[in-house]
Coordinates of C-alpha atoms in Angstrom, one line a residue:
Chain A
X1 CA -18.9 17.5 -23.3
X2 CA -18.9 18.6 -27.3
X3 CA -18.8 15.6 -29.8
X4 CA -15.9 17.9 -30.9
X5 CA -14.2 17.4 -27.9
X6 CA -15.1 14.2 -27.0
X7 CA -13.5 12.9 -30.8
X8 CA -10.5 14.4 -29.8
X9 CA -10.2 11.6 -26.8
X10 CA -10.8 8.7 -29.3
X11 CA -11.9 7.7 -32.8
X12 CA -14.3 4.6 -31.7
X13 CA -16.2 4.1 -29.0
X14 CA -20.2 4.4 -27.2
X15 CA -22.4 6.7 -25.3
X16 CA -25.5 8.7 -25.5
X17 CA -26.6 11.8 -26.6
X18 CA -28.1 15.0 -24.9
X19 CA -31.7 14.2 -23.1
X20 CA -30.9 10.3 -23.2
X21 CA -31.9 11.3 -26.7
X22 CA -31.0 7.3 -28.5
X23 CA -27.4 5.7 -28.1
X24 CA -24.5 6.9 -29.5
X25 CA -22.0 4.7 -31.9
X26 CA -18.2 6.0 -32.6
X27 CA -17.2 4.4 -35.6
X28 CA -13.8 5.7 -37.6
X29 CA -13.7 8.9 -36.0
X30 CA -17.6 9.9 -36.7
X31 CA -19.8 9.8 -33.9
X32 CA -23.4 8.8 -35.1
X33 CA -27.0 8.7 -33.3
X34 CA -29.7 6.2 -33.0
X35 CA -32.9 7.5 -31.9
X36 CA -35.9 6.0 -30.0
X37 CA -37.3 5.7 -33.7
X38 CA -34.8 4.0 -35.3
X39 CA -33.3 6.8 -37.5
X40 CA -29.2 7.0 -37.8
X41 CA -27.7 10.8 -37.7
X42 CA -24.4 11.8 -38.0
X43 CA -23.8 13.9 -34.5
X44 CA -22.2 17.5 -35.0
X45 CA -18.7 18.5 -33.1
X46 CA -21.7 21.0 -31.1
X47 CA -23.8 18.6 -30.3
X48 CA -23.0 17.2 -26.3
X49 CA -23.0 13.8 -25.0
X50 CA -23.8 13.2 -20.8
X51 CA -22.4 10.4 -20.9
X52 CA -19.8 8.4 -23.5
X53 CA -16.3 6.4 -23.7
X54 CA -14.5 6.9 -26.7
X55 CA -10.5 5.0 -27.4
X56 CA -8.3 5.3 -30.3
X57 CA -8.0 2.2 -32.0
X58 CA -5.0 -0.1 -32.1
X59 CA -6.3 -3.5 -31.7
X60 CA -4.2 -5.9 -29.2
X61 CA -5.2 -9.3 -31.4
X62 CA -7.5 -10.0 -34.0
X63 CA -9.4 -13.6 -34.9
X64 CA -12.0 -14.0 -37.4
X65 CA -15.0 -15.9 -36.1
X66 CA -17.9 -17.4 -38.0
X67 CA -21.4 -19.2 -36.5
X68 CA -21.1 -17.8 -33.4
X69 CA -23.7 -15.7 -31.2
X70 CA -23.1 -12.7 -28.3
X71 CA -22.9 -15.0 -25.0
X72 CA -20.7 -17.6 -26.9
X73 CA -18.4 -15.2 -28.4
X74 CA -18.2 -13.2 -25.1
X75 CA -17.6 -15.9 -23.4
X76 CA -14.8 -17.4 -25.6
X77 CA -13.1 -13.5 -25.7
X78 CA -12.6 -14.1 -21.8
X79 CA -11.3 -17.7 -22.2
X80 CA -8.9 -16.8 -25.0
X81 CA -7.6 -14.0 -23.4
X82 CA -6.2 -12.6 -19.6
X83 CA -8.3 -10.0 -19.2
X84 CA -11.2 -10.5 -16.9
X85 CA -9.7 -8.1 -14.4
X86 CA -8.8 -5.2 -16.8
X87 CA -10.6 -2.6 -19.2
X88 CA -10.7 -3.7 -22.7
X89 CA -12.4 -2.9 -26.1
X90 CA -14.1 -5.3 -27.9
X91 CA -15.2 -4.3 -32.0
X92 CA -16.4 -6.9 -34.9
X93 CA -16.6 -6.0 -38.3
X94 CA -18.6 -8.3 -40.4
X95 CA -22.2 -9.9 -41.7
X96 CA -24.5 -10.6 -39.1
X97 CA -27.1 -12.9 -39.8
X98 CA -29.4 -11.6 -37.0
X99 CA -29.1 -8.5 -34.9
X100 CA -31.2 -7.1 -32.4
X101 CA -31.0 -3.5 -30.9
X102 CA -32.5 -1.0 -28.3
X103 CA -32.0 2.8 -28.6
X104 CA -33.9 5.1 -25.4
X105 CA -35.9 7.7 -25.7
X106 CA -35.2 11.5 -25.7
X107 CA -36.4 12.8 -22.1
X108 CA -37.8 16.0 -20.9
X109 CA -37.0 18.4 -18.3
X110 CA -37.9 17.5 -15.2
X111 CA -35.3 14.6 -16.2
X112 CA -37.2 11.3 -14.6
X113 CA -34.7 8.6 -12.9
X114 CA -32.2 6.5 -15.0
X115 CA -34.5 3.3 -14.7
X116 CA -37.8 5.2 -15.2
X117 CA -36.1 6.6 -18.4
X118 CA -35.0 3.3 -19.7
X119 CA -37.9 1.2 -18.3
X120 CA -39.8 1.1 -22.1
X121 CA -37.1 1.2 -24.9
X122 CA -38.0 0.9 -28.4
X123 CA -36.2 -2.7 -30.1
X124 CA -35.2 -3.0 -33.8
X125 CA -34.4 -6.3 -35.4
X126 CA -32.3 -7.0 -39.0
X127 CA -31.7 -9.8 -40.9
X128 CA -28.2 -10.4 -43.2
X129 CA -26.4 -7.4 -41.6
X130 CA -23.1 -5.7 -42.6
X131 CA -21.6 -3.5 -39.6
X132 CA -19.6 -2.9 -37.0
X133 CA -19.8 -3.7 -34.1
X134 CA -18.1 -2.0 -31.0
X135 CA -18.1 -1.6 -27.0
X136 CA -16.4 -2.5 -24.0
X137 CA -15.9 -4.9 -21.2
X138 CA -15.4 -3.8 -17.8
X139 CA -14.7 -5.9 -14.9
X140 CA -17.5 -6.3 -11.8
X141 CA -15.2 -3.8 -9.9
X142 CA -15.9 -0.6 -12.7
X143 CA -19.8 -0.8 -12.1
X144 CA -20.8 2.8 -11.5
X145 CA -17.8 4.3 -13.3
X146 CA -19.1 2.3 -16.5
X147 CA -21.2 -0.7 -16.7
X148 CA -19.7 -4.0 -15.5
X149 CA -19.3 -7.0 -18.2
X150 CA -19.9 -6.0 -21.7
X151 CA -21.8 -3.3 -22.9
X152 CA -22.1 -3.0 -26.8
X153 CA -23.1 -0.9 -29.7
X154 CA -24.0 -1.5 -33.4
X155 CA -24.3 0.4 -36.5
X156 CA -25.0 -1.3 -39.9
X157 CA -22.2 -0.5 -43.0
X158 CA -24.9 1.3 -44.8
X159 CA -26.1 4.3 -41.6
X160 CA -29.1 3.0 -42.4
X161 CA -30.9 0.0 -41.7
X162 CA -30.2 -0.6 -38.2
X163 CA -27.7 0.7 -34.9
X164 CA -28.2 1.1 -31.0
X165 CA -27.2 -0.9 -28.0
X166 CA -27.2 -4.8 -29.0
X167 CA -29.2 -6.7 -27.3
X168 CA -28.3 -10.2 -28.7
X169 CA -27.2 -11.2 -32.4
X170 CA -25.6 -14.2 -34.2
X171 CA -22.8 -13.8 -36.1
X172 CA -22.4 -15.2 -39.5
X173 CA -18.4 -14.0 -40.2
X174 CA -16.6 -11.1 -39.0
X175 CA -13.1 -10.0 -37.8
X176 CA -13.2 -10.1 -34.1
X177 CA -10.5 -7.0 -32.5
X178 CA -10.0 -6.8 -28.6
X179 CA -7.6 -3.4 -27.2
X180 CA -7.0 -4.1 -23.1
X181 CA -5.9 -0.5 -22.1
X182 CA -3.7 0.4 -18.9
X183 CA -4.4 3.5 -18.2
X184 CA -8.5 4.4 -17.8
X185 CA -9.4 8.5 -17.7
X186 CA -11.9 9.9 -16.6
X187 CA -13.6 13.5 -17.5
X188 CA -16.2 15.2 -14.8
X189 CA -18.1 18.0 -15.6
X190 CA -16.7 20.5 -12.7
X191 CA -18.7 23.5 -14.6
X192 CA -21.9 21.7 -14.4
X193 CA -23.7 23.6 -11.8
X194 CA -26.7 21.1 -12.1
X195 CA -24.3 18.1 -11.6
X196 CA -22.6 19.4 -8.4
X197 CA -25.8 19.9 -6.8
X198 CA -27.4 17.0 -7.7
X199 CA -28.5 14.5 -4.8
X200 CA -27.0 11.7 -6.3
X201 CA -29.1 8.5 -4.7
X202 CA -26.1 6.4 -4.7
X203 CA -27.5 3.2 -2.8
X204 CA -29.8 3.0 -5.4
X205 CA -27.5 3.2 -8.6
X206 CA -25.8 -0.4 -9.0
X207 CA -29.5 -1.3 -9.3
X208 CA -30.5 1.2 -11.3
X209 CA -27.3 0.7 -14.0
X210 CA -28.3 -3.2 -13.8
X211 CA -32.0 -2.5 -14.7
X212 CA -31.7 0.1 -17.8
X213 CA -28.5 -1.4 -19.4
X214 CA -29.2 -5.2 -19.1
Chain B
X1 CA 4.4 0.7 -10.1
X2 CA 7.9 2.1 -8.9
X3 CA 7.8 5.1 -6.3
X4 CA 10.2 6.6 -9.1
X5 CA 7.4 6.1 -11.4
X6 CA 4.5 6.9 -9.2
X7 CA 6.0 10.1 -8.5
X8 CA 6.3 11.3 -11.9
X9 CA 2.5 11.4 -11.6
X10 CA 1.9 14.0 -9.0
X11 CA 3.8 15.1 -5.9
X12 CA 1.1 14.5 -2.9
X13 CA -0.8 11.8 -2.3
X14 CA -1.2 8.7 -0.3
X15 CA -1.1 5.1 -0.7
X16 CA 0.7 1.9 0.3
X17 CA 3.8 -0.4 0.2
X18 CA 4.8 -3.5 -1.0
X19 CA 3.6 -6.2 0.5
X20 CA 1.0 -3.7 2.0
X21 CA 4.1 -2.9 3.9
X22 CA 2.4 0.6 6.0
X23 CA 1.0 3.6 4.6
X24 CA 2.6 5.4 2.3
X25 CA 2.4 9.5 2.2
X26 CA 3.0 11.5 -0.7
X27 CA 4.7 15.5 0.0
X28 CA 6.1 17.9 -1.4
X29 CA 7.5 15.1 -4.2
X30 CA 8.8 12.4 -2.1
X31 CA 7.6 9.4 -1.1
X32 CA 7.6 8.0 3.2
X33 CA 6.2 4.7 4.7
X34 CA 5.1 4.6 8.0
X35 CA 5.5 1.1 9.1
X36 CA 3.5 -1.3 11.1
X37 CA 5.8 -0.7 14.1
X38 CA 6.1 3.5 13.5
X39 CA 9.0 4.2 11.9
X40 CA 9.0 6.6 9.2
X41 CA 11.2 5.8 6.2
X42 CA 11.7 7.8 3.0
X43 CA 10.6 5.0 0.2
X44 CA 13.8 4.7 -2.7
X45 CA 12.6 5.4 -6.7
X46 CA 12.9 1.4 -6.8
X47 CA 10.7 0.2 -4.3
X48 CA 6.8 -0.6 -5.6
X49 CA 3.8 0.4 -4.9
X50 CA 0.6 -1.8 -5.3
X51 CA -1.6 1.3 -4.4
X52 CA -1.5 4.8 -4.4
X53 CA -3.3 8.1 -5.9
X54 CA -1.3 10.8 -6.3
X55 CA -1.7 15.0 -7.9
X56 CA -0.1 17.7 -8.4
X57 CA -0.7 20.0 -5.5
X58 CA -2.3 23.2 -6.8
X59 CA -5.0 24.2 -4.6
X60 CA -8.3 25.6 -5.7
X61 CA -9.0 27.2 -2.0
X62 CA -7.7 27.8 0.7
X63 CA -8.8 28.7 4.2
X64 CA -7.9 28.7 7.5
X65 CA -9.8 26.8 10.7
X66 CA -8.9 26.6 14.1
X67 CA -10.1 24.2 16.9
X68 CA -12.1 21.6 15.2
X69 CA -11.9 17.6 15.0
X70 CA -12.2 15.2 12.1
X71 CA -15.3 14.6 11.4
X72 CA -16.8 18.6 11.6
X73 CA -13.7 19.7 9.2
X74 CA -15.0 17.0 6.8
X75 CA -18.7 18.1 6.7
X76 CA -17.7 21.3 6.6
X77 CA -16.0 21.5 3.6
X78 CA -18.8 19.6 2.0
X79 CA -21.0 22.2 2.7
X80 CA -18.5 25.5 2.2
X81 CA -17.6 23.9 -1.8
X82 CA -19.8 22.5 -4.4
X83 CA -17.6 19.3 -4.6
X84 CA -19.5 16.6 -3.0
X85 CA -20.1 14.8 -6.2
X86 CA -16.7 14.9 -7.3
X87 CA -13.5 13.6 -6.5
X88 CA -11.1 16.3 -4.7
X89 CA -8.0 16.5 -2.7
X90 CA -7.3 17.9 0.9
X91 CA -4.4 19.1 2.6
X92 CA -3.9 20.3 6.1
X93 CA -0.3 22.3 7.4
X94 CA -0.8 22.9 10.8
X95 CA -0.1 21.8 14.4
X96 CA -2.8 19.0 15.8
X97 CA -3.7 18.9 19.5
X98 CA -4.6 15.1 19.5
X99 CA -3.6 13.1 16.1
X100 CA -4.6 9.6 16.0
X101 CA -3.4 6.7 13.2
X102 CA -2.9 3.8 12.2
X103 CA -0.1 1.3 10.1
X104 CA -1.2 -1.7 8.0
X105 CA 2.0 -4.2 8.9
X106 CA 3.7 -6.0 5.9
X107 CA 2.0 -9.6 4.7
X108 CA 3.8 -12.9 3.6
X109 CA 2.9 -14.8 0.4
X110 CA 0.7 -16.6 0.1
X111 CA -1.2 -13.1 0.8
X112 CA -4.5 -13.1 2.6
X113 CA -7.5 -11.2 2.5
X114 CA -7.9 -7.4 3.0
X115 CA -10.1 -8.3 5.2
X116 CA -7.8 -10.7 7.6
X117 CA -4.3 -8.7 6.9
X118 CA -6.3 -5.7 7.7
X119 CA -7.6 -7.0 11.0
X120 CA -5.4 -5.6 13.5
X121 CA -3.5 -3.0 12.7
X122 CA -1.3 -1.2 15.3
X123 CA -2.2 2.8 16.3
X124 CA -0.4 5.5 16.8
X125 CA -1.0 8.6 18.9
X126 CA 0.3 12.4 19.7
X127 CA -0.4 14.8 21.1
X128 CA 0.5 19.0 19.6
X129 CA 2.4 17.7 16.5
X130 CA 3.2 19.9 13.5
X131 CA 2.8 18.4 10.2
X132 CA 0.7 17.4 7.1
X133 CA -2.1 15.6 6.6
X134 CA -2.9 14.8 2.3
X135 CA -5.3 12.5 1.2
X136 CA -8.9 12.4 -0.7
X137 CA -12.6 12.5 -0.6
X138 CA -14.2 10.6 -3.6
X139 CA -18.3 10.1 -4.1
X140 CA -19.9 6.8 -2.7
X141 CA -19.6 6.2 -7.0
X142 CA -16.1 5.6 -6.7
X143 CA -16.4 2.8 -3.7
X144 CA -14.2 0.2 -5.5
X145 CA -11.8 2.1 -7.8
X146 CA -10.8 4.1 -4.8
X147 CA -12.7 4.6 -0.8
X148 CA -15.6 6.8 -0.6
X149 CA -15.9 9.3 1.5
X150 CA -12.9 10.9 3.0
X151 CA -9.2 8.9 3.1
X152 CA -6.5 10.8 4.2
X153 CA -2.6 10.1 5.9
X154 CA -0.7 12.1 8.2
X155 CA 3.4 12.8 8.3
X156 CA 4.5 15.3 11.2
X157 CA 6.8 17.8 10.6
X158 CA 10.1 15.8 12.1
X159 CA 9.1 12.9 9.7
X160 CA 9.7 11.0 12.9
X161 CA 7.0 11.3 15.6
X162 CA 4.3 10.5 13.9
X163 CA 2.6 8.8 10.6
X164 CA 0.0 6.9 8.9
X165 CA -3.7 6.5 8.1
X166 CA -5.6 8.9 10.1
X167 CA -8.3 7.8 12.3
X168 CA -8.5 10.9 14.0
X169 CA -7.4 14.3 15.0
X170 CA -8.4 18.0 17.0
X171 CA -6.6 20.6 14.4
X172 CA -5.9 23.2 16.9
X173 CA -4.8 25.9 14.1
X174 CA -4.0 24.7 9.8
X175 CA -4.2 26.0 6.6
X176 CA -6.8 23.7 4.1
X177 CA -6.7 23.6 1.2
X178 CA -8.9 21.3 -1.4
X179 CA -8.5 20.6 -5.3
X180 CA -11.6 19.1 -7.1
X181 CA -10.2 17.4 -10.1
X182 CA -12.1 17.7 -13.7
X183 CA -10.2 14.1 -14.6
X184 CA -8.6 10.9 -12.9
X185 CA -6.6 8.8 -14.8
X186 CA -6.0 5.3 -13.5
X187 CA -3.4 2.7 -14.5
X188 CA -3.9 -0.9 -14.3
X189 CA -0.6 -3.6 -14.5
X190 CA -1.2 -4.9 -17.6
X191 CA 2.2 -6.8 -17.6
X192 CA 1.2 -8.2 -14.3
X193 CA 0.4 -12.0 -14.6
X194 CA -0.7 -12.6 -10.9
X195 CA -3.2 -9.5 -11.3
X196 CA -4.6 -10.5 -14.5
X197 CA -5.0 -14.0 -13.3
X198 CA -6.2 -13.5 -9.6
X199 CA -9.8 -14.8 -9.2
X200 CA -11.1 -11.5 -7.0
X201 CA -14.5 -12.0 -5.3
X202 CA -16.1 -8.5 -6.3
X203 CA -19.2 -9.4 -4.3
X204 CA -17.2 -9.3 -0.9
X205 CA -15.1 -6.2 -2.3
X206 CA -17.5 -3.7 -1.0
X207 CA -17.7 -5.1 2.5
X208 CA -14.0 -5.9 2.0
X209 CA -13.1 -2.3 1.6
X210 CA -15.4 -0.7 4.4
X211 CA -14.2 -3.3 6.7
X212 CA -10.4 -2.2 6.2
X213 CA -10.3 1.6 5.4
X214 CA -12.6 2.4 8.4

């Protein structure tokens, strides 16, 4: 799918970009890229995305939390609110006194497997960070359709200093947004001749999600 | 979700009742439950479903095959159309030499397992029986979210003889016709306090699923 089209399904959300080239962050209807090297791109409407989940954003409850880092915060989210068992969309806007991010690799033609891909992934780190932070949770029974538990992006107020697929951080203030949705769509590319013939190994793929998103 | 409501969604498909009250088939826009005991009733606008896929029948080919059981019309159209790693729809019209299914019967509260309420389940059997058989084949990727592999229900002609899941059948002459679909929407009950609360053991689900569809 087009960035083009895929912004006309939502204005925030994740994903990556053609070849598994760096991890994609949706952020106020601009759909950005962060590359194996670190380097922030805006994405053009022709450039295509294998793989992304985008919503429109109308935030369900807001709280502002301070000295808090990811497991905590995830934790309390689930705690504060009913819903383990649904879909939801979890974004913080705010100063981040440590952050630290992943972004994979552009890949080549023969495309190698999801967890050779991913097994080496360049990490970025950043200190006093403004951004915004956004993603999803997805309960144990959406693993394979998306990633189960949470699964979140970053991409710091400036474009600049640092974005990709959080690995841990510790928030120093920010307003904390969660969005549970009812209704969960799904696009397949049924003109993809590649993608109807390919031998998916499907035993294989709850480890192989587990392994290149943890 | 209310059958009125379900059916404003598509107008075949299968599911099931209420209390997992038998199996629900979805044709030509209304709704029947074939109950634990047989009987074939058409399900009222009011009554609720707590499972069921439906679509709007508009076939993308259609073919017709003669003298062939279950399991060879099911690998067959695997390898005729390029769907296997997608999710599509099939429907049968036809008359069935042998047609052989089953009922869920309806549970109490406290519910129990899938697992133990699908334990026994009564069958059904008949022999050259005109009718329809609709249901779905989704990619071992959607084992959770829906069954893999092939799930499909029967309703006979005379909405009387014979219904349910289908564990088997000889299709002595139909017409079958599939429908890959380039999106699936699902909807979860937000408003629903005893689903958002439930405590659902995911790592049995699998087993739980396979153990009861089969």
């Amino acid at each position: 799918m087009t960035v083009g089209e895929l912004l006309q399904h939502g204005d925030y959300g994740i994903g990556t970009v053609q070849d598994l080239d760096g991890e994609m962050v949706v952020i106020a209807g601009k759909a950005y890229q962060v590359t194996g090297s670190g380097k922030i791109n805006q994405l053009k409407p022709e450039q295509a995305a294998p793989f992304a989940t985008v919503h429109f954003n109308a935030p369900h409850a807001q709280t502002t939390l301070k000295d808090i880092d990811k497991s905590a915060l995830e934790q309390h989210l689930l705690e504060k609110y009913p819903y383990r068992n649904v879909f939801f969309a979890v974004k913080i806007e705010g100063e981040f006194a440590v952050m630290h991010t992943r972004a994979v690799e552009a890949q080549k033609k023969p495309y190698p497997s999801l967890t050779t891909a991913t097994k080496t992934q360049p990490t970025f780190d950043a200190k006093n960070v403004q951004g915004t932070l956004i993603g999803y949770y997805a309960p144990a029974l959406f693993q394979g359709v998306a990633v189960a538990g949470y699964h979140v992006h970053f991409l710091s107020a400036d474009h600049q200093t640092i974005g990709g697929h959080v690995l841990d951080y510790h928030l120093k203030q920010g307003q904390v947004a969660i969005q549970p949705f009812a209704t969960l769509q799904q696009h397949f590319p049924l003109d993809d001749q590649a993608f109807l013939k390919e031998d998916f190994d499907y035993g294989d793929m709850d480890r192989s999600i587990n392994q290149a998103e943890k």
